[in-house]
CSV table of N, CA and C in Angstrom, one decimal:
chain,number,residue,atom,x,y,z
A,1,UNK,N,73.4,101.4,113.2
A,1,UNK,CA,74.2,101.7,111.8
A,1,UNK,C,75.2,100.7,111.5
A,2,UNK,N,75.4,99.9,110.7
A,2,UNK,CA,76.1,98.9,110.4
A,2,UNK,C,77.7,99.8,109.7
A,3,UNK,N,78.5,99.4,110.4
A,3,UNK,CA,80.0,99.8,109.8
A,3,UNK,C,80.5,99.0,108.6
A,4,UNK,N,79.7,99.2,107.5
A,4,UNK,CA,80.6,98.5,106.4
A,4,UNK,C,81.6,98.8,106.0
A,5,UNK,N,81.8,99.9,105.9
A,5,UNK,CA,83.4,100.4,105.5
A,5,UNK,C,84.3,100.0,106.4
A,6,UNK,N,84.3,99.6,107.7
A,6,UNK,CA,85.0,99.3,108.5
A,6,UNK,C,85.4,98.0,108.3
A,7,UNK,N,84.8,97.0,107.7
A,7,UNK,CA,84.3,95.6,107.5
A,7,UNK,C,85.1,95.2,106.0
A,8,UNK,N,85.6,96.2,105.4
A,8,UNK,CA,85.6,95.7,104.0
A,8,UNK,C,87.1,95.4,103.6
A,9,UNK,N,87.4,94.2,103.2
A,9,UNK,CA,88.7,93.5,103.5
A,9,UNK,C,89.6,94.5,102.1
A,10,UNK,N,88.8,94.5,101.2
A,10,UNK,CA,89.5,95.0,99.9
A,10,UNK,C,89.5,96.5,100.1
A,11,UNK,N,88.9,97.2,100.7
A,11,UNK,CA,89.3,98.6,101.3
A,11,UNK,C,90.4,98.9,102.2
A,12,UNK,N,90.4,97.8,103.1
A,12,UNK,CA,91.6,97.8,104.2
A,12,UNK,C,92.7,97.4,103.3
A,13,UNK,N,92.9,96.4,102.5
A,13,UNK,CA,94.0,96.0,101.9
A,13,UNK,C,94.5,97.1,101.2
A,14,UNK,N,93.8,97.8,100.4
A,14,UNK,CA,94.2,98.9,99.6
A,14,UNK,C,94.7,99.9,100.4
A,15,UNK,N,94.0,100.5,101.6
A,15,UNK,CA,94.3,101.3,102.1
A,15,UNK,C,95.9,100.8,102.8
A,16,UNK,N,96.1,99.8,103.1
A,16,UNK,CA,97.4,99.5,103.9
A,16,UNK,C,98.4,99.6,102.8
A,17,UNK,N,98.3,99.2,101.5
A,17,UNK,CA,99.0,98.8,100.4
A,17,UNK,C,99.1,100.7,100.1
A,18,UNK,N,98.6,101.4,100.1
A,18,UNK,CA,98.7,102.8,99.5
A,18,UNK,C,99.7,103.6,100.7
A,19,UNK,N,99.5,103.4,101.9
A,19,UNK,CA,100.3,103.8,102.9
A,19,UNK,C,101.7,103.2,102.8
A,20,UNK,N,102.0,101.8,102.4
A,20,UNK,CA,103.5,101.4,102.2
A,20,UNK,C,104.0,101.6,101.1
A,21,UNK,N,103.2,102.0,100.1
A,21,UNK,CA,103.6,102.6,98.5
A,21,UNK,C,104.3,104.2,99.1
A,22,UNK,N,103.3,104.8,99.7
A,22,UNK,CA,103.7,106.5,99.9
A,22,UNK,C,105.1,106.1,100.5
A,23,UNK,N,105.5,105.6,101.9
A,23,UNK,CA,106.6,105.2,102.4
A,23,UNK,C,107.8,104.9,101.7
A,24,UNK,N,107.4,104.1,100.7
A,24,UNK,CA,108.4,103.2,99.6
A,24,UNK,C,108.9,104.6,98.9
A,25,UNK,N,108.0,105.6,98.3
A,25,UNK,CA,108.4,106.5,97.6
A,25,UNK,C,109.2,107.3,98.3
A,26,UNK,N,109.0,107.6,99.6
A,26,UNK,CA,109.9,108.4,100.5
A,26,UNK,C,111.3,108.2,100.8
A,27,UNK,N,111.1,106.6,100.9
A,27,UNK,CA,112.8,105.7,100.8
A,27,UNK,C,113.3,106.0,99.4
A,28,UNK,N,112.8,105.6,98.5
A,28,UNK,CA,113.6,106.0,97.2
A,28,UNK,C,113.9,107.0,96.9
A,29,UNK,N,112.9,108.3,97.2
A,29,UNK,CA,113.6,109.3,97.1
A,29,UNK,C,114.8,109.9,98.0
A,30,UNK,N,115.1,109.4,99.3
A,30,UNK,CA,116.2,109.7,99.8
A,30,UNK,C,117.3,108.9,99.7
A,31,UNK,N,117.0,107.6,98.9
A,31,UNK,CA,118.4,106.8,98.4
A,31,UNK,C,118.9,107.7,96.8
A,32,UNK,N,118.0,108.2,96.0
A,32,UNK,CA,118.2,108.9,95.3
A,32,UNK,C,119.1,110.2,95.6
A,33,UNK,N,118.5,111.2,96.5
A,33,UNK,CA,119.3,112.0,97.1
A,33,UNK,C,120.4,111.8,97.6
A,34,UNK,N,120.8,110.7,98.1
A,34,UNK,CA,122.0,110.1,98.8
A,34,UNK,C,122.8,109.2,97.9
A,35,UNK,N,122.8,109.2,96.5
A,35,UNK,CA,123.6,108.6,95.9
A,35,UNK,C,124.8,108.7,95.6
A,36,UNK,N,125.1,110.0,96.0
A,36,UNK,CA,126.7,110.3,96.0
A,36,UNK,C,127.5,110.4,97.3
A,37,UNK,N,126.5,110.2,98.3
A,37,UNK,CA,126.9,109.9,100.0
A,37,UNK,C,127.8,108.9,100.0
A,38,UNK,N,129.2,109.1,100.7
A,38,UNK,CA,129.9,108.2,100.9
A,38,UNK,C,129.2,107.2,102.3
A,39,UNK,N,129.1,106.1,101.9
A,39,UNK,CA,128.8,105.2,103.1
A,39,UNK,C,127.3,104.8,103.2
A,40,UNK,N,126.5,105.8,102.4
A,40,UNK,CA,125.2,105.7,102.4
A,40,UNK,C,124.5,104.2,102.4
A,41,UNK,N,123.5,103.7,102.9
A,41,UNK,CA,123.2,102.7,103.2
A,41,UNK,C,121.6,102.6,102.2
A,42,UNK,N,121.5,101.8,101.3
A,42,UNK,CA,120.1,102.0,100.6
A,42,UNK,C,119.0,101.5,101.7
A,43,UNK,N,118.3,102.1,101.6
A,43,UNK,CA,116.6,101.5,102.5
A,43,UNK,C,115.5,101.4,101.4
A,44,UNK,N,114.6,100.7,102.0
A,44,UNK,CA,113.5,100.0,101.3
A,44,UNK,C,112.6,99.9,102.4
A,45,UNK,N,111.4,99.5,102.0
A,45,UNK,CA,110.7,98.5,102.6
A,45,UNK,C,109.8,97.3,102.2
A,46,UNK,N,109.5,96.6,102.9
A,46,UNK,CA,108.7,95.2,102.7
A,46,UNK,C,107.7,95.4,103.5
A,47,UNK,N,106.4,95.2,102.9
A,47,UNK,CA,105.4,95.0,103.4
A,47,UNK,C,104.6,94.0,102.6
A,48,UNK,N,105.1,93.4,101.5
A,48,UNK,CA,104.2,92.2,100.8
A,48,UNK,C,104.1,91.1,101.9
A,49,UNK,N,104.9,90.6,102.3
A,49,UNK,CA,105.0,89.4,103.3
A,49,UNK,C,103.9,89.9,104.5
A,50,UNK,N,104.0,91.1,104.9
A,50,UNK,CA,102.9,91.4,106.4
A,50,UNK,C,101.3,91.3,105.7
A,51,UNK,N,101.3,91.9,104.6
A,51,UNK,CA,100.1,92.1,103.9
A,51,UNK,C,99.3,90.7,103.6
A,52,UNK,N,100.2,89.8,103.1
A,52,UNK,CA,99.9,88.6,102.7
A,52,UNK,C,99.6,87.6,103.9
A,53,UNK,N,100.4,87.6,105.0
A,53,UNK,CA,100.1,87.1,106.1
A,53,UNK,C,98.8,87.5,107.2
A,54,UNK,N,98.6,89.0,106.6
A,54,UNK,CA,97.1,89.4,107.5
A,54,UNK,C,96.0,89.1,106.6
A,55,UNK,N,96.1,89.0,105.2
A,55,UNK,CA,95.2,88.6,104.3
A,55,UNK,C,94.6,86.7,104.4
A,56,UNK,N,95.8,86.2,105.0
A,56,UNK,CA,95.8,84.7,105.1
A,56,UNK,C,95.6,84.2,106.4
A,57,UNK,N,95.6,85.3,107.4
A,57,UNK,CA,95.1,85.0,108.9
A,57,UNK,C,93.7,84.5,109.1
A,58,UNK,N,93.5,83.8,109.9
A,58,UNK,CA,92.0,83.3,110.3
A,58,UNK,C,91.3,84.3,110.6
A,59,UNK,N,90.1,84.5,110.4
A,59,UNK,CA,89.0,85.4,110.8
A,59,UNK,C,88.8,85.4,112.3
A,60,UNK,N,88.4,86.6,112.7
A,60,UNK,CA,88.0,86.6,114.0
A,60,UNK,C,86.7,86.1,114.2
A,61,UNK,N,86.4,86.3,115.5
A,61,UNK,CA,85.2,85.7,116.0
A,61,UNK,C,83.9,85.8,115.2
A,62,UNK,N,84.1,87.5,114.8
A,62,UNK,CA,82.9,87.6,113.8
A,62,UNK,C,83.0,87.4,112.5
A,63,UNK,N,84.2,86.5,112.1
A,63,UNK,CA,84.6,86.0,110.7
A,63,UNK,C,85.2,87.3,110.0
A,64,UNK,N,85.8,88.3,110.7
A,64,UNK,CA,86.3,89.5,110.0
A,64,UNK,C,87.7,89.2,109.9
A,65,UNK,N,88.6,89.8,108.6
A,65,UNK,CA,89.7,89.8,108.8
A,65,UNK,C,90.4,91.6,108.6
A,66,UNK,N,89.5,92.3,108.6
A,66,UNK,CA,89.8,93.9,108.6
A,66,UNK,C,90.9,94.2,109.8
A,67,UNK,N,90.7,93.6,111.1
A,67,UNK,CA,91.5,94.0,112.0
A,67,UNK,C,92.8,93.4,111.9
A,68,UNK,N,92.8,92.6,111.2
A,68,UNK,CA,94.4,92.1,110.8
A,68,UNK,C,95.2,93.2,110.0
A,69,UNK,N,94.3,93.7,109.1
A,69,UNK,CA,95.0,94.5,108.0
A,69,UNK,C,95.2,96.0,108.7
A,70,UNK,N,94.4,96.1,109.6
A,70,UNK,CA,94.9,97.3,110.4
A,70,UNK,C,96.2,97.5,111.1
A,71,UNK,N,96.8,96.4,111.3
A,71,UNK,CA,97.8,96.1,111.9
A,71,UNK,C,99.1,96.3,110.9
A,72,UNK,N,99.0,96.1,109.5
A,72,UNK,CA,99.9,95.8,108.7
A,72,UNK,C,100.9,97.3,108.6
A,73,UNK,N,102.1,96.9,109.0
A,73,UNK,CA,103.0,98.1,108.9
A,73,UNK,C,104.2,98.0,108.0
A,74,UNK,N,104.5,98.9,107.3
A,74,UNK,CA,105.6,98.6,106.1
A,74,UNK,C,106.9,98.5,106.9
A,75,UNK,N,107.5,97.6,106.7
A,75,UNK,CA,108.9,97.4,107.5
A,75,UNK,C,110.1,97.8,106.9
A,76,UNK,N,110.7,98.9,107.2
A,76,UNK,CA,111.8,99.6,106.6
A,76,UNK,C,113.3,98.7,106.6
A,77,UNK,N,113.7,98.4,105.8
A,77,UNK,CA,114.8,97.7,105.5
A,77,UNK,C,116.1,98.4,105.1
A,78,UNK,N,117.2,98.0,105.9
A,78,UNK,CA,118.5,98.7,105.6
A,78,UNK,C,119.4,97.8,104.9
A,79,UNK,N,120.1,97.9,103.8
A,79,UNK,CA,120.8,97.1,102.8
A,79,UNK,C,122.2,97.1,103.5
A,80,UNK,N,122.4,96.7,104.5
A,80,UNK,CA,124.0,96.5,105.2
A,80,UNK,C,124.7,95.9,104.1
A,81,UNK,N,124.6,95.0,103.4
A,81,UNK,CA,125.9,94.3,102.5
A,81,UNK,C,126.0,94.9,100.9
A,82,UNK,N,125.1,95.6,100.8
A,82,UNK,CA,125.1,96.0,99.4
A,82,UNK,C,125.8,97.3,99.2
A,83,UNK,N,127.1,97.0,98.8
A,83,UNK,CA,128.2,98.1,98.4
A,83,UNK,C,128.5,98.1,96.9
A,84,UNK,N,128.3,99.4,96.2
A,84,UNK,CA,128.4,99.1,94.9
A,84,UNK,C,129.4,99.9,94.4
A,85,UNK,N,130.2,100.7,95.2
A,85,UNK,CA,131.4,101.6,94.5
A,85,UNK,C,132.4,101.4,95.8
A,86,UNK,N,133.7,101.8,95.3
A,86,UNK,CA,134.9,101.7,96.2
A,86,UNK,C,134.2,102.6,97.6
A,87,UNK,N,133.7,104.0,97.4
A,87,UNK,CA,133.3,104.8,98.7
A,87,UNK,C,132.5,104.1,99.6
A,88,UNK,N,132.3,102.7,99.3
A,88,UNK,CA,131.0,101.9,100.0
A,88,UNK,C,129.5,102.5,99.8
A,89,UNK,N,129.4,103.5,99.1
A,89,UNK,CA,128.1,103.5,98.4
A,89,UNK,C,127.1,102.8,98.1
A,90,UNK,N,125.7,102.5,98.7
A,90,UNK,CA,125.2,101.5,98.3
A,90,UNK,C,124.0,101.6,97.6
A,91,UNK,N,124.1,102.7,96.7
A,91,UNK,CA,123.1,103.3,95.6
A,91,UNK,C,123.1,103.2,94.4
A,92,UNK,N,122.2,102.3,93.3
A,92,UNK,CA,122.7,102.4,92.1
A,92,UNK,C,121.8,103.3,91.8
A,93,UNK,N,121.8,104.1,90.7
A,93,UNK,CA,120.8,105.1,90.4
A,93,UNK,C,119.9,104.8,89.4
A,94,UNK,N,120.4,104.0,88.7
A,94,UNK,CA,119.6,103.2,87.7
A,94,UNK,C,118.6,102.4,88.4
A,95,UNK,N,119.0,101.5,89.2
A,95,UNK,CA,117.9,100.7,90.2
A,95,UNK,C,117.0,101.5,90.7
A,96,UNK,N,117.4,102.5,91.5
A,96,UNK,CA,116.5,103.1,92.4
A,96,UNK,C,115.4,103.7,91.1
A,97,UNK,N,115.7,104.3,90.0
A,97,UNK,CA,115.0,104.9,89.2
A,97,UNK,C,113.8,103.7,88.7
A,98,UNK,N,114.5,102.9,88.5
A,98,UNK,CA,113.5,101.5,88.0
A,98,UNK,C,112.5,101.3,89.2
A,99,UNK,N,113.1,101.1,90.3
A,99,UNK,CA,112.0,100.8,91.4
A,99,UNK,C,111.2,102.1,91.5
A,100,UNK,N,111.6,103.3,91.6
A,100,UNK,CA,110.8,104.4,91.4
A,100,UNK,C,109.6,104.5,90.5
A,101,UNK,N,110.1,103.9,89.3
A,101,UNK,CA,108.9,104.0,88.3
A,101,UNK,C,107.8,102.6,88.6
A,102,UNK,N,108.3,101.6,89.1
A,102,UNK,CA,107.6,100.3,89.5
A,102,UNK,C,106.4,100.8,90.5
A,103,UNK,N,107.2,101.6,91.8
A,103,UNK,CA,106.4,101.9,92.6
A,103,UNK,C,105.3,102.7,92.4
A,104,UNK,N,105.6,104.0,91.5
A,104,UNK,CA,104.6,104.9,91.1
A,104,UNK,C,103.4,104.2,90.3
A,105,UNK,N,103.8,103.3,89.4
A,105,UNK,CA,102.6,102.4,88.6
A,105,UNK,C,101.9,101.7,89.6
A,106,UNK,N,102.4,101.3,90.6
A,106,UNK,CA,101.8,100.3,91.6
A,106,UNK,C,100.8,101.4,92.7
A,107,UNK,N,101.0,102.3,92.7
A,107,UNK,CA,100.5,103.5,93.5
A,107,UNK,C,99.3,103.9,92.5
A,108,UNK,N,99.8,104.1,91.3
A,108,UNK,CA,98.7,104.7,90.6
A,108,UNK,C,97.5,103.6,90.3
A,109,UNK,N,97.9,102.3,90.1
A,109,UNK,CA,96.9,101.1,90.1
A,109,UNK,C,96.0,101.2,91.4
A,110,UNK,N,96.8,101.4,92.6
A,110,UNK,CA,96.4,101.2,94.1
A,110,UNK,C,95.0,102.3,93.9
A,111,UNK,N,95.5,103.6,93.8
A,111,UNK,CA,94.8,104.6,93.6
A,111,UNK,C,93.4,104.4,92.8
A,112,UNK,N,93.4,103.9,91.6
A,112,UNK,CA,92.3,103.5,90.7
A,112,UNK,C,91.5,102.8,91.1
A,113,UNK,N,92.1,101.6,91.9
A,113,UNK,CA,90.9,100.6,92.6
A,113,UNK,C,90.3,101.2,93.9
A,114,UNK,N,91.0,102.0,94.3
A,114,UNK,CA,90.4,102.9,95.7
A,114,UNK,C,89.2,103.5,95.1
A,115,UNK,N,89.7,104.6,94.1
A,115,UNK,CA,88.6,105.0,93.6
A,115,UNK,C,87.3,104.5,93.0
A,116,UNK,N,87.5,103.3,92.3
A,116,UNK,CA,86.4,102.5,91.8
A,116,UNK,C,85.8,102.0,93.3
A,117,UNK,N,86.4,101.5,94.2
A,117,UNK,CA,85.6,101.1,95.2
A,117,UNK,C,85.0,102.2,96.0
A,118,UNK,N,85.2,103.1,96.0
A,118,UNK,CA,84.6,104.4,96.7
A,118,UNK,C,83.3,104.8,96.1
A,119,UNK,N,83.4,104.7,94.4
A,119,UNK,CA,82.3,105.0,93.3
A,119,UNK,C,81.2,103.8,93.6
A,120,UNK,N,81.8,102.5,94.2
A,120,UNK,CA,80.8,101.6,94.3
A,120,UNK,C,79.9,102.0,95.5
A,121,UNK,N,80.4,102.5,96.7
A,121,UNK,CA,79.6,102.5,97.8
A,121,UNK,C,79.1,103.6,97.4
A,122,UNK,N,79.4,104.5,96.7
A,122,UNK,CA,78.4,105.8,96.3
A,122,UNK,C,77.3,105.6,95.5
A,123,UNK,N,77.4,104.6,94.5
A,123,UNK,CA,76.5,103.9,93.9
A,123,UNK,C,75.4,103.5,94.8
A,124,UNK,N,75.9,102.9,95.6
A,124,UNK,CA,74.8,101.7,96.2
A,124,UNK,C,74.1,102.8,97.3
A,125,UNK,N,74.9,104.1,97.9
A,125,UNK,CA,74.4,104.9,98.6
A,125,UNK,C,73.3,105.7,97.9
A,126,UNK,N,73.5,106.1,97.0
A,126,UNK,CA,72.5,106.9,95.7
A,126,UNK,C,71.4,106.0,95.6
A,127,UNK,N,71.4,104.6,95.0
A,127,UNK,CA,70.5,104.0,94.8
A,127,UNK,C,69.5,103.5,96.2
A,128,UNK,N,69.9,104.0,97.2
A,128,UNK,CA,68.9,103.7,98.2
A,128,UNK,C,68.4,104.7,98.8
A,129,UNK,N,68.7,106.0,98.4
A,129,UNK,CA,67.8,106.9,98.4
A,129,UNK,C,66.3,107.0,97.8
A,130,UNK,N,65.3,107.3,98.7
A,130,UNK,CA,64.0,107.5,97.8
A,130,UNK,C,63.8,108.9,97.2
C-alpha cells in the first residue's frame, strides 16, 4: 500500500502551520493574561522562516520534501527589549488583541484548506470503489 498522505507536501505544510498557529494562540492568551504583570516579557512564536526553509529545501533521494516539514517547530521568542510601561511590562493590549484576531483568521483559513484537502482524498477514495 502506498502512503500517499505521508508524501503530500501541502497536507504536511498545513499541519505544521496549524500546530504553530495553535501554539501562537496559547502565547497570545498568556500575554493578554499578563498585561498588568510588572516585568512580564511578551512571548510569540516564529515559524514562517522555518516553514519557508523546509519548503525550499532540496528534495530527498526519493524526490520528497515532507520529511523536512515534519521537523518544522514553532520557535518561541521572548521580546527582551520591548518595554512599553514604567513598570517594565512588555505587553500592549491593543497589539495583542490585533495579533490574536489575525492569528484566529489564519487558523480558520488553514482549517478550511485542510478540510478541502481531506475532502479531495475522500472523493478519490469514493470514486475508487466498485
